[in-house]
mmCIF file of C-alpha atoms in Angstrom:
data_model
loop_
_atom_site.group_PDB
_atom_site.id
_atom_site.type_symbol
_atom_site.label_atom_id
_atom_site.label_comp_id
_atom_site.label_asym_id
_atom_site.label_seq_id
_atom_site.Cartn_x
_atom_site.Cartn_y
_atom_site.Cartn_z
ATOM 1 C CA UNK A 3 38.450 -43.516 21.096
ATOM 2 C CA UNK A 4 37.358 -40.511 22.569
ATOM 3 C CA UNK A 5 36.943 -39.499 26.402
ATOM 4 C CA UNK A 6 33.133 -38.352 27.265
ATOM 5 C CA UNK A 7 33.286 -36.174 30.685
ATOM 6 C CA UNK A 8 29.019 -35.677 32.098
ATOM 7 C CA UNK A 9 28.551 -33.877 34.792
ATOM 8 C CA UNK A 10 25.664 -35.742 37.141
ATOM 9 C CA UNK A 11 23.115 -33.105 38.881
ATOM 10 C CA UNK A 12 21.551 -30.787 36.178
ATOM 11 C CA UNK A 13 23.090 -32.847 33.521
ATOM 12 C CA UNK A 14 23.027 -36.643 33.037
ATOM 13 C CA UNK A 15 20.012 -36.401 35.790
ATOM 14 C CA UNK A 16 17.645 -34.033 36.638
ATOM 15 C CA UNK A 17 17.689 -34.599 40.148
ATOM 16 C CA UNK A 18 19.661 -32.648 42.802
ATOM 17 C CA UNK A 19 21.227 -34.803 45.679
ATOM 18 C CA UNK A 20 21.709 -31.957 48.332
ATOM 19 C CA UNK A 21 18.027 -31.062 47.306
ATOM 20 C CA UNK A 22 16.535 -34.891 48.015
ATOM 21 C CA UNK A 23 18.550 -35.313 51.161
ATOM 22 C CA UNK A 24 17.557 -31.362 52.329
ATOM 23 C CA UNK A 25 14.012 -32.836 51.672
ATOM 24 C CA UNK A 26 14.556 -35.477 54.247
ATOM 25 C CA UNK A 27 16.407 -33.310 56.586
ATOM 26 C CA UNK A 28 14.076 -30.554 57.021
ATOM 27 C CA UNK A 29 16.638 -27.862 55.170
ATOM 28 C CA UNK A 30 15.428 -27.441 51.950
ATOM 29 C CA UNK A 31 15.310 -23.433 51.917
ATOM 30 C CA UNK A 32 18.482 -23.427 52.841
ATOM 31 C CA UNK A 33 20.066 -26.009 50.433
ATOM 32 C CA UNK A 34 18.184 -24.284 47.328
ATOM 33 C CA UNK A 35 20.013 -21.071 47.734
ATOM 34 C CA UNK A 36 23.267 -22.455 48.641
ATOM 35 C CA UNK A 37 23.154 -24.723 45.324
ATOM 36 C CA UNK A 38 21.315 -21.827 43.033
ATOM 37 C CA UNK A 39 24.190 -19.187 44.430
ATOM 38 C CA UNK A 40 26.790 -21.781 43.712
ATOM 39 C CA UNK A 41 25.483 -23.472 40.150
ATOM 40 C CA UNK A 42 25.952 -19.094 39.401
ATOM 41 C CA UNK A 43 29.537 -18.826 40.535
ATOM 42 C CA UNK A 44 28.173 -16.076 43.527
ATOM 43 C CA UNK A 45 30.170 -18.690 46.055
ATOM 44 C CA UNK A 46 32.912 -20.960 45.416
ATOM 45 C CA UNK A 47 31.782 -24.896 44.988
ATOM 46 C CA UNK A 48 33.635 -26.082 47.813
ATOM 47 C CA UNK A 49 32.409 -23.695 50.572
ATOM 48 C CA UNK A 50 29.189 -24.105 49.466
ATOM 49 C CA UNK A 51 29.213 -28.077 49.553
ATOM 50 C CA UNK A 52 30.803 -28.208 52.768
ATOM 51 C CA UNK A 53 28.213 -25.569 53.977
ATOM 52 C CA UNK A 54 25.437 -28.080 52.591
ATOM 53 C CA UNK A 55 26.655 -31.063 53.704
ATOM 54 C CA UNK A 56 26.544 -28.584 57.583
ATOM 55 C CA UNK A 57 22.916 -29.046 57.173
ATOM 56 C CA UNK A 58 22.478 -32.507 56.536
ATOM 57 C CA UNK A 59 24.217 -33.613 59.556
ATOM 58 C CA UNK A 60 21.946 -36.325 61.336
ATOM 59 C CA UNK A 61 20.370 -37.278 58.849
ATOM 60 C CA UNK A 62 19.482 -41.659 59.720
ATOM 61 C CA UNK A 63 21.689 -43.888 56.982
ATOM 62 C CA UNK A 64 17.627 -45.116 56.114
ATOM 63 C CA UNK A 65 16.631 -41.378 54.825
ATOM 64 C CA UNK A 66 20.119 -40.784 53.278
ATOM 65 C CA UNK A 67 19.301 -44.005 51.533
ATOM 66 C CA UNK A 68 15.927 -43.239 50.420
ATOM 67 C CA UNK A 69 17.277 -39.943 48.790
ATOM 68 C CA UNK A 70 20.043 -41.550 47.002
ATOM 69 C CA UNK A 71 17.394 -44.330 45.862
ATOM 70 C CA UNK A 72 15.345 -41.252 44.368
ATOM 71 C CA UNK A 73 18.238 -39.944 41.902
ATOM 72 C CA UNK A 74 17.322 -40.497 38.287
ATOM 73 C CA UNK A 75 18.703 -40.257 34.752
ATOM 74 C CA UNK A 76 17.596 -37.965 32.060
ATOM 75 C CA UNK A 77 15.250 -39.853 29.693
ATOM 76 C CA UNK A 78 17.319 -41.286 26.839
ATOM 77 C CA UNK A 79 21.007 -40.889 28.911
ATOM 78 C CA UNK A 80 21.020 -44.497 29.481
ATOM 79 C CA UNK A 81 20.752 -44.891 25.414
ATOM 80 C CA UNK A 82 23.540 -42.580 24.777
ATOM 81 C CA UNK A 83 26.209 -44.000 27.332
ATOM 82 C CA UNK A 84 25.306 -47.811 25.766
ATOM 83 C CA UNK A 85 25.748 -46.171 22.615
ATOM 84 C CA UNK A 86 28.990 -44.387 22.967
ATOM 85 C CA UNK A 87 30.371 -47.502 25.133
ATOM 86 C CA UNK A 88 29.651 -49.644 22.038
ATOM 87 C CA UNK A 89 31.443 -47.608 19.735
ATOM 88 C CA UNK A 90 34.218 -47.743 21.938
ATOM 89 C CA UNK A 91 34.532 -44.269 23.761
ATOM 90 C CA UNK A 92 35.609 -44.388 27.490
ATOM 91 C CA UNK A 93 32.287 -42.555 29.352
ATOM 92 C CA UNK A 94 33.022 -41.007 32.800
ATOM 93 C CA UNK A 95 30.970 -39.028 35.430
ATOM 94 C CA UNK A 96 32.784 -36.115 36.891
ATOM 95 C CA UNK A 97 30.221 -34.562 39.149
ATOM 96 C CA UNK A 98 30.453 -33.228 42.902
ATOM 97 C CA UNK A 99 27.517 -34.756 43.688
ATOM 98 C CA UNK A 100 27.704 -38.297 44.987
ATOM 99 C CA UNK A 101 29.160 -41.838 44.298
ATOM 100 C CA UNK A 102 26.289 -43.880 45.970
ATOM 101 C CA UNK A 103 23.357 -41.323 44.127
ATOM 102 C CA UNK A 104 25.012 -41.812 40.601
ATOM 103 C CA UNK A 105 25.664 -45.863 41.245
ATOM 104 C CA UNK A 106 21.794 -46.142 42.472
ATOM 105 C CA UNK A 107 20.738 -43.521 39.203
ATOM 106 C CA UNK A 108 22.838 -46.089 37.303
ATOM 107 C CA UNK A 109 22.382 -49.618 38.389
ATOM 108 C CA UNK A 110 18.075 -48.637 38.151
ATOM 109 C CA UNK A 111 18.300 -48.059 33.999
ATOM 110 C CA UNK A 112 20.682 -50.966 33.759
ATOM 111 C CA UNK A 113 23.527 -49.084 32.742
ATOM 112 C CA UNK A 114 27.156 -48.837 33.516
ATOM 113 C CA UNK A 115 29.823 -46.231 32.547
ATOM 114 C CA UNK A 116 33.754 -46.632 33.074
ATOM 115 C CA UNK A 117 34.820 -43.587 35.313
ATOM 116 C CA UNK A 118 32.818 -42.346 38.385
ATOM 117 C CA UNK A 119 34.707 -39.253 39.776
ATOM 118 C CA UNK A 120 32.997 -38.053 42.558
ATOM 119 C CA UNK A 121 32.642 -37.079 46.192
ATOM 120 C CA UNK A 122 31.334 -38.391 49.499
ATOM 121 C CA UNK A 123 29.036 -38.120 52.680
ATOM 122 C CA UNK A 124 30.592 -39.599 55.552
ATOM 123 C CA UNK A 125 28.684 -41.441 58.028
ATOM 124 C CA UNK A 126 28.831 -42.302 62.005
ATOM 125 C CA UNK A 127 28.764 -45.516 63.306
ATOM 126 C CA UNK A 128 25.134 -45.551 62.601
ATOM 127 C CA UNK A 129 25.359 -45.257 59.542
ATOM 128 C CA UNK A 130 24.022 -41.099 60.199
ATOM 129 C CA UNK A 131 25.664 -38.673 58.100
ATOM 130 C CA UNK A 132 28.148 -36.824 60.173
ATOM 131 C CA UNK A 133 28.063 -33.100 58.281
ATOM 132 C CA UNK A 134 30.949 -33.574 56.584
ATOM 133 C CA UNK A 135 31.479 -34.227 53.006
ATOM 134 C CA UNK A 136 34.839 -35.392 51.319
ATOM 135 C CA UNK A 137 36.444 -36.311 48.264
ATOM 136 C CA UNK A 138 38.329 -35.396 44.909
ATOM 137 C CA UNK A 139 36.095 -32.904 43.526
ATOM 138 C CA UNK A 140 34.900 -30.322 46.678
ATOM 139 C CA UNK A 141 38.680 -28.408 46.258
ATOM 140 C CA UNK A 142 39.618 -29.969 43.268
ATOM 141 C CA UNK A 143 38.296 -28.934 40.083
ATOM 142 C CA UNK A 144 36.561 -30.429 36.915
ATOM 143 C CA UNK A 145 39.609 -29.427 34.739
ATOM 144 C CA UNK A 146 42.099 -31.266 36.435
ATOM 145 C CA UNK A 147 40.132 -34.779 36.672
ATOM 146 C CA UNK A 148 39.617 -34.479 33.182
ATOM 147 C CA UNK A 149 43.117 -34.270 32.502
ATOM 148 C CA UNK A 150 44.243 -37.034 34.762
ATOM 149 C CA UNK A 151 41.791 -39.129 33.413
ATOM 150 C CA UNK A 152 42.386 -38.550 29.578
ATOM 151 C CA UNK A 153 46.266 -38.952 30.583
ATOM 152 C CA UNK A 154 45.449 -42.911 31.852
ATOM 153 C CA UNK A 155 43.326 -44.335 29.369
ATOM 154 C CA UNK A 156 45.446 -42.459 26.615
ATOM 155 C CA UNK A 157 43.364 -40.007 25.310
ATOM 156 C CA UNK A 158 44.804 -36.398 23.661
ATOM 157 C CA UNK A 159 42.774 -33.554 25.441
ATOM 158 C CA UNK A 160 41.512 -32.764 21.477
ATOM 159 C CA UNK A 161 39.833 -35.931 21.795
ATOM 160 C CA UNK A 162 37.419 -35.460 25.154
ATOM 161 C CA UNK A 163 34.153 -34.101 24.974
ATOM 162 C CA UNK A 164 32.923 -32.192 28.748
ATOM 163 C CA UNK A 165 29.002 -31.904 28.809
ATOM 164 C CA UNK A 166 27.970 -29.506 31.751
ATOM 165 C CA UNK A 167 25.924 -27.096 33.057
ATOM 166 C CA UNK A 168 26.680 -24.798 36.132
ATOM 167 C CA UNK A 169 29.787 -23.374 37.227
ATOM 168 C CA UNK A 170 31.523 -25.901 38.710
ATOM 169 C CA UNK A 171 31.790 -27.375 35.254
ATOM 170 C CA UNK A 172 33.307 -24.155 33.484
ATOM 171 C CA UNK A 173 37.120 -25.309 33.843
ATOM 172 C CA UNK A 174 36.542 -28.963 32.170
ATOM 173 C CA UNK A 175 34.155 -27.116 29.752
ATOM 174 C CA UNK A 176 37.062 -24.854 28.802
ATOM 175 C CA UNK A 177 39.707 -27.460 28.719
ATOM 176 C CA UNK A 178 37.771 -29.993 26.888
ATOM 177 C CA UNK A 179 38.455 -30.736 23.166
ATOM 178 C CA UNK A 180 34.138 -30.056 22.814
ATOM 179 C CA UNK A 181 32.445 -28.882 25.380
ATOM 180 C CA UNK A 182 28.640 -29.119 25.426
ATOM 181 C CA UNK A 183 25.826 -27.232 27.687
ATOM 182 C CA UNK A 184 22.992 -29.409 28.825
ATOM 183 C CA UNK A 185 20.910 -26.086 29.316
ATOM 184 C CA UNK A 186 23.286 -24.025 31.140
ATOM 185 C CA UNK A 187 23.707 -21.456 33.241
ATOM 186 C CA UNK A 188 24.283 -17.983 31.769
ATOM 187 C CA UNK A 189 27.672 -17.859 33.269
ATOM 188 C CA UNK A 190 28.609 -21.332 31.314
ATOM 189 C CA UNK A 191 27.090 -20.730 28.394
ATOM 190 C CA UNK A 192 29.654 -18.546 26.600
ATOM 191 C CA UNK A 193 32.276 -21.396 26.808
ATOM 192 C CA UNK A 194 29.954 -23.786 25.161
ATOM 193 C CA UNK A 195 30.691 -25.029 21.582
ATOM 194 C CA UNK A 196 27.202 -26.355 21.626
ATOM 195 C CA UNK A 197 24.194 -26.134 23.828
ATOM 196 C CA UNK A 198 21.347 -28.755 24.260
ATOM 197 C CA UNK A 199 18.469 -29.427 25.997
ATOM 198 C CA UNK A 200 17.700 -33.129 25.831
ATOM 199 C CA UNK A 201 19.683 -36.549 25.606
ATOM 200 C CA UNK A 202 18.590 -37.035 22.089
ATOM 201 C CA UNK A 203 19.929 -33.139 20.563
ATOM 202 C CA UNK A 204 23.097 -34.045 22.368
ATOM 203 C CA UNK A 205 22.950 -37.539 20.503
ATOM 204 C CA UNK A 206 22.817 -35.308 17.303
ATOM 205 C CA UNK A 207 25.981 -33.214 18.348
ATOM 206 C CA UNK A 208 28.060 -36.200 18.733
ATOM 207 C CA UNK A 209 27.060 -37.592 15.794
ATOM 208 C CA UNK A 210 27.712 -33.815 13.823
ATOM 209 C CA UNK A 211 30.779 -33.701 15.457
ATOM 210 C CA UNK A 212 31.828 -37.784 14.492
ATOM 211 C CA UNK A 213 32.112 -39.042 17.639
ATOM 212 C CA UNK A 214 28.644 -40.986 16.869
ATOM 213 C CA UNK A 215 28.033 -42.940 13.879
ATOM 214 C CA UNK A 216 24.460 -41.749 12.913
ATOM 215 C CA UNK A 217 21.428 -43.723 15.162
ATOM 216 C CA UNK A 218 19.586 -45.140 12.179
#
């Protein structure tokens, strides 16, 4: 069994939370260059998701809603997790992003994976997101998650496979037994054992690398 470690915004979907709820809070300028200067390692991740999170303050629990309800998965991810969940690999989401925006990306294609690692918007008591964001991954980092992770379900750090693309997901990209870049940023990409630009070519790597049994 290996461990399989996707990042969520960028990588296993090609939507940006902060960017759908900006949308729908009238800060979209603002969010953009927070996330761009962050994704480039110009700001550290946590100051620049608390700063984000600033500027969704307000925002109804009905709009937060409808921008979580817009988050999808890459075409052909939900393939790949069924696949590597039938061949018994343990598939987890490490991501910064959001635990309600990956379950909704999810539960639409039908799919399930074992881990979600991830952070949180609180809310008021109606239901309005209060500015603040918390959770395991705004101080703590990709690296360390991984670890944890592979150390309960048994897994040798040889055995995990990271799959990332901005800066945030450097120190699990560096500490993972393969690390993969779903078209990353030119700060990430020197770590990268491999670097891919669909769901399918990253099918391809995992079966090169025998963590796949070929998809006849």
């Amino acid at each position: 069994m290996s461990l399989i470690a996707f990042d969520f915004d960028g990588t296993l979907s090609d939507s940006e939370m902060t960017v759908l709820l900006a949308e729908r809070a009238g800060a979209t300028d603002e969010v953009a260059e927070i996330t761009e200067r962050a994704m480039n390692d110009e700001i550290g991740y946590a100051e620049s998701l608390y700063r984000r999170a600033e500027l969704l303050a307000g925002l109804s629990a009905a709009d937060a809603e409808d921008a979580f309800d817009a988050v999808r998965i890459r075409p052909g991810a939900a393939r790949l997790i069924e696949r590597l969940r039938d061949e018994g690999h343990h598939v987890a989401v490490l991501t910064g992003g959001f635990e309600r925006g990956v379950e909704a990306a999810l539960d639409r294609e039908g799919v399930a994976v074992d881990t979600i690692v991830a952070n949180r918007l609180p809310t008021d008591a109606d239901g309005a997101l209060t500015g603040e964001a918390e959770g395991p991954l705004i101080e703590g980092t990709k690296d360390d998650a991984l670890a944890d992770l592979a150390a309960e379900v048994g897994v040798p750090m040889t055995e995990t496979v990271a799959v990332g693309d901005g800066a945030n997901d450097l120190p699990m990209l560096e500490a993972a037994g393969l690390a993969v870049g779903f078209v990353p940023k030119s700060a990430v990409r020197p770590v990268c054992d491999s670097v891919v630009a669909s769901m399918y070519r990253l099918g391809k790597v995992l079966e090169a690398h025998d963590v796949l049994a070929a998809d006849e």
